[in-house]
mmCIF file of C-alpha atoms in Angstrom:
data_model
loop_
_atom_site.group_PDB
_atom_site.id
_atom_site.type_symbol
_atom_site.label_atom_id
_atom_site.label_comp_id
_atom_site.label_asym_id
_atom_site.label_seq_id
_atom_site.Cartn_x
_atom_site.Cartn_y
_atom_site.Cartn_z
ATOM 1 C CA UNK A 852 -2.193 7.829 8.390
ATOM 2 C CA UNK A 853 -2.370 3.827 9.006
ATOM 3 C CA UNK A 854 -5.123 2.695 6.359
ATOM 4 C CA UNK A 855 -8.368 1.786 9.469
ATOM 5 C CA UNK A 856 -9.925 0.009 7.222
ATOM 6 C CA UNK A 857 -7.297 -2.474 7.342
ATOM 7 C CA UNK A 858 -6.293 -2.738 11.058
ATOM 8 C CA UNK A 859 -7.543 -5.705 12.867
ATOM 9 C CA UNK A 860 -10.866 -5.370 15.161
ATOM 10 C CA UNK A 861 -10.959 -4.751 19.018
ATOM 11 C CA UNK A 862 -10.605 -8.611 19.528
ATOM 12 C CA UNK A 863 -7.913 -8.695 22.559
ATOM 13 C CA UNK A 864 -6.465 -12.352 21.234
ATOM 14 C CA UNK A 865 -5.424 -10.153 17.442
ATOM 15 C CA UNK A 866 -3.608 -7.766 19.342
ATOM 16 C CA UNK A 867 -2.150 -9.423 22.534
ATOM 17 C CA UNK A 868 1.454 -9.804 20.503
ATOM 18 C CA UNK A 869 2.245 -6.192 21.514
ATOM 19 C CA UNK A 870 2.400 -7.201 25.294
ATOM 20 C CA UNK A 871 5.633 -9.312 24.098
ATOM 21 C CA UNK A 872 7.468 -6.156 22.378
ATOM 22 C CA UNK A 873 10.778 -5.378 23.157
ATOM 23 C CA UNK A 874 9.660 -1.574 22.844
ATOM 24 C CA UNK A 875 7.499 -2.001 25.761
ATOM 25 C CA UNK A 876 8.243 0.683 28.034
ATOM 26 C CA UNK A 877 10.829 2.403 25.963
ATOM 27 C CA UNK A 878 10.638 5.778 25.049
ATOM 28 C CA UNK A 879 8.622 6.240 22.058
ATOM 29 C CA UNK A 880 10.795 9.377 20.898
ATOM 30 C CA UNK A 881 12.968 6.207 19.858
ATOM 31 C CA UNK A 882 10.770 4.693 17.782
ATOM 32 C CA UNK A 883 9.648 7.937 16.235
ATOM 33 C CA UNK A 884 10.904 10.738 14.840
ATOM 34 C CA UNK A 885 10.571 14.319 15.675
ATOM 35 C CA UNK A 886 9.815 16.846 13.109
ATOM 36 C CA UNK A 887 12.173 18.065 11.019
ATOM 37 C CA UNK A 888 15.153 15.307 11.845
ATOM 38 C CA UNK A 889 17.274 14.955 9.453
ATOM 39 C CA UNK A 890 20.332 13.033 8.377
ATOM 40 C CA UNK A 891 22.639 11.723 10.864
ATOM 41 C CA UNK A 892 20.553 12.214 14.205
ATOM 42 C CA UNK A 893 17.384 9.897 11.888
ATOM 43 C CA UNK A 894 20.014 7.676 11.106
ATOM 44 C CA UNK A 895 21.220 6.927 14.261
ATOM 45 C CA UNK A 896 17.664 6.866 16.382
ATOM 46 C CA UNK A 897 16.388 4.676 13.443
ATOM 47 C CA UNK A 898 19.454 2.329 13.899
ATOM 48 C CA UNK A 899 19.050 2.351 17.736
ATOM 49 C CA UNK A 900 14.904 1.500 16.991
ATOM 50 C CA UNK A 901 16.035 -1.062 14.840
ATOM 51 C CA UNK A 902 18.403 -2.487 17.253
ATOM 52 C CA UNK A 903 16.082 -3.345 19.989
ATOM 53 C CA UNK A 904 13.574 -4.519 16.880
ATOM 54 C CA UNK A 905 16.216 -7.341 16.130
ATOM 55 C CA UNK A 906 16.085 -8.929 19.452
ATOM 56 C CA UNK A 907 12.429 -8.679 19.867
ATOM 57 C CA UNK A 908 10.014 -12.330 19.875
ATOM 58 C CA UNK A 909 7.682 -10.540 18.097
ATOM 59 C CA UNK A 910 9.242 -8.774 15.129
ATOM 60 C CA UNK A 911 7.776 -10.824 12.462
ATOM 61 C CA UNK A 912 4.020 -10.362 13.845
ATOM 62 C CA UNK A 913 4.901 -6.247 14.116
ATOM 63 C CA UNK A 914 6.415 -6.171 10.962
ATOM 64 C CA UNK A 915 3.118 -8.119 9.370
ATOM 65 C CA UNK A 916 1.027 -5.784 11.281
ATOM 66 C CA UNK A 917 2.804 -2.451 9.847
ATOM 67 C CA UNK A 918 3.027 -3.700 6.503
ATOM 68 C CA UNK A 919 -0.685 -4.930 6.403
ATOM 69 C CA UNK A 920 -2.059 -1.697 7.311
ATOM 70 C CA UNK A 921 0.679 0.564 5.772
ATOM 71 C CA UNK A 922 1.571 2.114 9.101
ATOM 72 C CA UNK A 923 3.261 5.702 7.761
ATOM 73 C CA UNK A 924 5.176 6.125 10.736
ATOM 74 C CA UNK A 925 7.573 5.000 12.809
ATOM 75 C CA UNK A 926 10.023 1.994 13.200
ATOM 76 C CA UNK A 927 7.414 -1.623 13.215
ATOM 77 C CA UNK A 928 9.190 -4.370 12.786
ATOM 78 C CA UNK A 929 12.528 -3.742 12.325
ATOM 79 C CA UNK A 930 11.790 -1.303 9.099
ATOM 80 C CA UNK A 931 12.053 2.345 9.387
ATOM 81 C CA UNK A 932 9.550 4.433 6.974
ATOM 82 C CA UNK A 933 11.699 4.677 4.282
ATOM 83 C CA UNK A 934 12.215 0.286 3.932
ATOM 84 C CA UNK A 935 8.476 0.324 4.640
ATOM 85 C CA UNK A 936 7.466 2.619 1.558
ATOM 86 C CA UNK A 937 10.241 1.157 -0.773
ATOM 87 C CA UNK A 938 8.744 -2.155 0.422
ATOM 88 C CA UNK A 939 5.335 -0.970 -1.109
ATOM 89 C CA UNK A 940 6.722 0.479 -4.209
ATOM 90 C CA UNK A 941 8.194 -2.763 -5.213
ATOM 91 C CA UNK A 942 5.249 -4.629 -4.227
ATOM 92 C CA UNK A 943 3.465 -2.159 -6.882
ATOM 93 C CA UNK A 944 6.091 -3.059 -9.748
ATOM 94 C CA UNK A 945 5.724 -6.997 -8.761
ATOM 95 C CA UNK A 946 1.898 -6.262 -9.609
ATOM 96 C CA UNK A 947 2.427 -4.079 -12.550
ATOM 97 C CA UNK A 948 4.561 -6.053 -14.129
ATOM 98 C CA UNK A 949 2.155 -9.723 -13.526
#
């Protein structure tokens, strides 16, 4: 689960990036994954998610926005789960290692 404490408030003008999505009005199957998909199938619904991420005006802001609040699920951004959490484990060494 997305850490609350960290999403932005109900102020329209933090939010009103998402109107500008690509993803808007594509299936959200796409952009997340059933349970229990595995290999190949992940691989190439995450690659078709990321697809329509690289074209999209607001990547960068969704991308911020998933990483800021550790979104868990899903393809934000451009970065599947997996580039999300490897993303915050290497974040963790940077600090460790300060």
């Amino acid at each position: 689960m997305a850490e609350i404490s960290r999403l932005p408030g109900p102020v329209a003008e933090k939010w009103e990036w998402q109107m500008d999505g690509a993803c808007r009005g594509a299936e959200t199957t796409l952009f997340f994954h059933p349970e229990g998909e595995r290999g190949p199938a992940r691989r190439d619904r995450d690659a078709a998610a990321v697809a329509i991420c690289q074209a999209c005006p607001v990547m960068v802001q969704c991308r911020a926005h998933a990483l800021a609040v550790r979104e868990p699920y899903g393809v934000w951004g451009g970065m599947t789960e997996d580039e999300r959490e490897a993303a915050y484990t290497r974040g963790r060494r940077l600090a460790a290692a300060s």
